[in-house]
Amino acid sequence: GAGVSQTPSNKVTEKGKYVELRCDPISGHTALYWYRQSLGQGPEFLIYFQGTGAADDSGLPNDRFFAVRPEGSVSTLKIQRTERGDSAVYLCASSSGLAGGIGELFFGEGSRLTVL
Amino acid sequence: AQSVSQHNHHVILSEAASLELGCNYSYGGTVNLFWYVQYPGQHLQLLLKYFSGDPLVKGIKGFEAEFIKSKFSFNLRKPSVQWSDTAEYFCAVNTITGGGNKLTFGTGTQLKVEL
């Protein structure tokens, strides 16, 4: 497709379980971002990839959260030992990474995670 | 660290009313400023952005925003809203820190336009 694709769109899991959320960015976009949006809040930065490497992971809340982008395209956000406080919409965005594209993030529709 | 404040959390307007949504940021250096919009059931999309130059920026669907550096503000305006403008609006800032589009978002303003 032409846009950013995220799967699953909804995920319900139990406390303590492991979860993976997938993001397929726009073809050719070198930069990929993960954000988290809790109810009533704006998106909160988690991690940013430029190509295969994590250029900035300062937003990851703790070591239960990890993300990879092994081939510089699809990315997976991994959450271990989920907690109820991890419930949120996880947003993925991509951009061209070129100077002219600064700030033009293209967002997916998000993966809604509910931890029971 | 930078932060963004949106003071209006919920706004209800009648069609054809004028709109102004407030946005203030806290960062002393050079910034890029953005407004994103999320229509019901849709993903976030860029409404307009400011990098440099003319502080009055025009965006899609008749929206505009004015960057006032002395007030650290980037308010969003539209002279006459339509029912289809019902959405949530997010102000965001990106600081020039060596690359990347790491945006800091405000908490959002939910706009409801009534017929």
Short mmCIF file of C-alpha atoms in Angstrom, two decimals:
data_model
loop_
_atom_site.label_atom_id
_atom_site.label_comp_id
_atom_site.label_asym_id
_atom_site.label_seq_id
_atom_site.Cartn_x
_atom_site.Cartn_y
_atom_site.Cartn_z
CA GLY A 1 0.00 0.00 0.00
CA ALA A 2 0.96 3.64 -0.23
CA GLY A 3 0.82 4.46 3.47
CA VAL A 4 2.37 3.26 6.70
CA SER A 5 0.93 -0.09 7.70
CA GLN A 6 0.73 -1.32 11.28
CA THR A 7 -0.30 -4.72 12.55
CA PRO A 8 -2.14 -5.77 14.54
CA SER A 9 -4.63 -2.93 14.73
CA ASN A 10 -5.79 -4.24 18.09
CA LYS A 11 -4.06 -6.47 20.59
CA VAL A 12 -5.42 -7.63 23.92
CA THR A 13 -3.01 -9.46 26.17
CA GLU A 14 -2.61 -10.44 29.78
CA LYS A 15 -0.24 -8.88 32.23
CA GLY A 16 3.19 -10.47 32.00
CA LYS A 17 2.90 -11.60 28.39
CA TYR A 18 5.20 -10.71 25.51
CA VAL A 19 3.92 -8.59 22.61
CA GLU A 20 5.25 -7.68 19.18
CA LEU A 21 3.90 -4.81 17.10
CA ARG A 22 4.88 -4.48 13.46
CA CYS A 23 5.32 -1.44 11.24
CA ASP A 24 5.76 -1.39 7.49
CA PRO A 25 6.81 2.14 6.43
CA ILE A 26 6.30 3.91 3.15
CA SER A 27 8.58 2.39 0.54
CA GLY A 28 11.86 4.28 0.30
CA HIS A 29 11.51 6.10 3.62
CA THR A 30 14.77 5.75 5.50
CA ALA A 31 13.58 7.17 8.81
CA LEU A 32 11.12 5.31 11.05
CA TYR A 33 9.67 6.42 14.35
CA TRP A 34 7.70 4.80 17.13
CA TYR A 35 5.42 6.87 19.33
CA ARG A 36 3.02 5.93 22.11
CA GLN A 37 -0.27 7.70 22.71
CA SER A 38 -2.10 7.22 25.97
CA LEU A 39 -5.69 8.29 26.47
CA GLY A 40 -6.04 12.05 26.55
CA GLN A 41 -2.42 12.65 25.66
CA GLY A 42 -0.47 13.54 22.59
CA PRO A 43 1.93 11.10 20.95
CA GLU A 44 5.06 10.51 23.00
CA PHE A 45 8.35 9.71 21.27
CA LEU A 46 9.84 6.27 21.90
CA ILE A 47 12.55 5.52 19.33
CA TYR A 48 13.82 6.63 15.93
CA PHE A 49 15.64 4.59 13.27
CA GLN A 50 17.72 5.94 10.43
CA GLY A 51 18.19 2.92 8.22
CA THR A 52 18.84 -0.17 10.32
CA GLY A 53 20.25 1.55 13.37
CA ALA A 54 18.45 3.16 16.27
CA ALA A 55 19.55 6.79 16.06
CA ASP A 56 17.73 7.80 19.23
CA ASP A 57 16.08 5.46 21.74
CA SER A 58 15.84 7.97 24.55
CA GLY A 59 12.06 7.67 24.74
CA LEU A 60 11.89 3.97 25.54
CA PRO A 61 10.46 3.90 29.07
CA ASN A 62 12.51 0.94 30.37
CA ASP A 63 14.36 -2.18 29.29
CA ARG A 64 11.13 -4.11 28.73
CA PHE A 65 10.78 -2.17 25.49
CA PHE A 66 12.94 -2.94 22.49
CA ALA A 67 12.67 -2.25 18.76
CA VAL A 68 14.46 -3.56 15.70
CA ARG A 69 14.65 -2.76 12.03
CA PRO A 70 17.02 -5.40 10.67
CA GLU A 71 16.78 -4.64 6.97
CA GLY A 72 16.06 -0.95 7.12
CA SER A 73 12.41 -1.32 6.22
CA VAL A 74 9.94 -3.14 8.48
CA SER A 75 10.30 -2.52 12.18
CA THR A 76 9.07 -4.48 15.18
CA LEU A 77 8.43 -3.02 18.61
CA LYS A 78 8.78 -5.66 21.30
CA ILE A 79 7.39 -5.39 24.80
CA GLN A 80 8.33 -7.96 27.42
CA ARG A 81 6.46 -8.73 30.63
CA THR A 82 3.65 -6.35 29.74
CA GLU A 83 2.06 -4.24 32.46
CA ARG A 84 -1.35 -2.59 32.59
CA GLY A 85 0.35 0.79 32.24
CA ASP A 86 1.62 -0.24 28.80
CA SER A 87 -1.94 -0.01 27.46
CA ALA A 88 -1.93 2.66 24.76
CA VAL A 89 -2.00 3.20 21.02
CA TYR A 90 1.42 2.59 19.54
CA LEU A 91 1.99 4.74 16.48
CA CYS A 92 4.57 4.23 13.79
CA ALA A 93 5.64 6.97 11.40
CA SER A 94 8.11 7.24 8.59
CA SER A 95 9.77 10.05 6.70
CA SER A 96 12.07 10.39 3.76
CA GLY A 97 14.93 11.49 5.96
CA LEU A 98 15.86 14.18 3.46
CA ALA A 99 16.26 17.80 4.55
CA GLY A 100 13.16 18.79 2.70
CA GLY A 101 11.20 16.21 4.57
CA ILE A 102 12.02 17.43 8.06
CA GLY A 103 8.94 17.18 10.21
CA GLU A 104 6.81 15.56 7.55
CA LEU A 105 6.03 12.38 9.40
CA PHE A 106 3.60 9.99 7.78
CA PHE A 107 1.74 8.08 10.46
CA GLY A 108 0.09 4.71 10.45
CA GLU A 109 -3.26 4.10 12.07
CA GLY A 110 -1.67 2.64 15.16
CA SER A 111 -1.81 -0.57 17.14
CA ARG A 112 -4.08 -0.38 20.15
CA LEU A 113 -2.61 -2.45 22.96
CA THR A 114 -4.73 -3.41 25.94
CA VAL A 115 -3.09 -5.20 28.84
CA LEU A 116 -5.57 -6.86 31.18
CA ALA B 1 13.90 19.47 27.18
CA GLN B 2 11.25 21.12 25.09
CA SER B 3 7.55 21.00 25.90
CA VAL B 4 4.36 22.01 24.14
CA SER B 5 1.21 23.36 25.77
CA GLN B 6 -2.23 23.38 24.23
CA HIS B 7 -4.54 25.19 26.59
CA ASN B 8 -7.85 24.37 24.94
CA HIS B 9 -8.63 20.70 25.41
CA HIS B 10 -12.16 20.76 24.03
CA VAL B 11 -13.65 23.36 21.71
CA ILE B 12 -17.19 23.39 20.35
CA LEU B 13 -18.09 25.78 17.52
CA SER B 14 -20.96 26.31 15.14
CA GLU B 15 -20.32 26.13 11.42
CA ALA B 16 -18.94 29.37 9.97
CA ALA B 17 -17.50 30.46 13.32
CA SER B 18 -13.86 31.49 13.45
CA LEU B 19 -11.31 29.22 15.08
CA GLU B 20 -8.15 29.88 17.01
CA LEU B 21 -6.34 27.12 18.89
CA GLY B 22 -3.52 28.09 21.17
CA CYS B 23 -0.08 26.48 21.19
CA ASN B 24 2.92 27.51 23.25
CA TYR B 25 6.27 25.80 23.40
CA SER B 26 9.21 26.05 25.72
CA TYR B 27 12.61 25.97 24.05
CA GLY B 28 15.07 28.80 23.67
CA GLY B 29 16.75 27.67 20.47
CA THR B 30 15.74 27.27 16.85
CA VAL B 31 12.59 25.23 16.36
CA ASN B 32 10.44 23.80 13.63
CA LEU B 33 6.71 23.94 14.42
CA PHE B 34 3.85 21.82 13.20
CA TRP B 35 0.15 21.23 13.45
CA TYR B 36 -1.13 17.71 12.89
CA VAL B 37 -4.77 16.73 12.62
CA GLN B 38 -6.51 13.44 13.33
CA TYR B 39 -9.98 13.08 11.82
CA PRO B 40 -12.29 10.51 13.43
CA GLY B 41 -11.13 7.00 12.58
CA GLN B 42 -8.12 8.20 10.62
CA HIS B 43 -4.40 8.50 11.16
CA LEU B 44 -2.51 11.65 12.11
CA GLN B 45 -1.69 13.86 9.16
CA LEU B 46 0.25 17.04 8.68
CA LEU B 47 -1.82 20.22 8.51
CA LEU B 48 0.96 22.78 8.21
CA LYS B 49 4.54 23.46 9.27
CA TYR B 50 6.91 26.35 9.94
CA PHE B 51 10.65 26.17 9.39
CA SER B 52 11.76 29.73 8.70
CA GLY B 53 10.84 32.85 6.78
CA ASP B 54 7.32 34.27 6.74
CA PRO B 55 5.88 33.63 10.21
CA LEU B 56 2.37 33.30 8.76
CA VAL B 57 2.05 29.82 7.36
CA LYS B 58 -0.75 28.56 5.15
CA GLY B 59 -1.83 24.97 5.32
CA ILE B 60 -4.41 22.68 3.82
CA LYS B 61 -8.17 23.22 4.02
CA GLY B 62 -7.92 26.95 4.71
CA PHE B 63 -5.94 26.65 7.94
CA GLU B 64 -3.13 29.00 8.84
CA ALA B 65 -0.82 29.49 11.79
CA GLU B 66 1.31 32.37 12.99
CA PHE B 67 4.70 31.93 14.63
CA ILE B 68 5.34 34.64 17.23
CA LYS B 69 8.86 34.06 18.49
CA SER B 70 8.64 36.56 21.33
CA LYS B 71 5.61 34.73 22.72
CA PHE B 72 6.84 31.21 21.96
CA SER B 73 3.51 30.66 20.26
CA PHE B 74 2.21 29.01 17.11
CA ASN B 75 -1.56 29.42 17.16
CA LEU B 76 -3.75 27.75 14.58
CA ARG B 77 -6.53 29.72 12.90
CA LYS B 78 -9.33 29.29 10.42
CA PRO B 79 -11.73 32.12 9.53
CA SER B 80 -14.78 29.91 9.00
CA VAL B 81 -14.96 26.31 10.20
CA GLN B 82 -16.93 23.52 8.59
CA TRP B 83 -18.54 20.45 10.08
CA SER B 84 -15.83 18.39 8.39
CA ASP B 85 -13.19 20.13 10.52
CA THR B 86 -14.33 18.10 13.51
CA ALA B 87 -11.12 16.39 14.59
CA GLU B 88 -8.35 16.41 17.14
CA TYR B 89 -5.56 18.89 16.54
CA PHE B 90 -2.01 18.50 17.82
CA CYS B 91 0.71 21.09 17.95
CA ALA B 92 4.29 19.77 17.79
CA VAL B 93 7.83 21.07 17.94
CA ASN B 94 11.10 19.75 16.58
CA THR B 95 14.36 21.21 17.83
CA ILE B 96 17.39 21.41 15.59
CA THR B 97 19.59 18.92 17.39
CA GLY B 98 21.49 17.30 14.56
CA GLY B 99 18.96 15.42 12.57
CA GLY B 100 15.82 13.44 12.81
CA ASN B 101 12.21 14.40 13.09
CA LYS B 102 11.83 13.73 16.80
CA LEU B 103 8.69 15.68 17.56
CA THR B 104 7.34 16.72 20.91
CA PHE B 105 3.54 16.91 20.81
CA GLY B 106 1.05 18.80 22.87
CA THR B 107 -1.88 17.01 24.51
CA GLY B 108 -4.22 17.90 21.67
CA THR B 109 -7.42 19.91 21.24
CA GLN B 110 -10.62 18.12 20.40
CA LEU B 111 -12.66 20.33 18.06
CA LYS B 112 -16.33 19.66 17.47
CA VAL B 113 -18.14 21.68 14.83
CA GLU B 114 -21.91 21.67 15.07
CA LEU B 115 -24.26 22.24 12.17
#
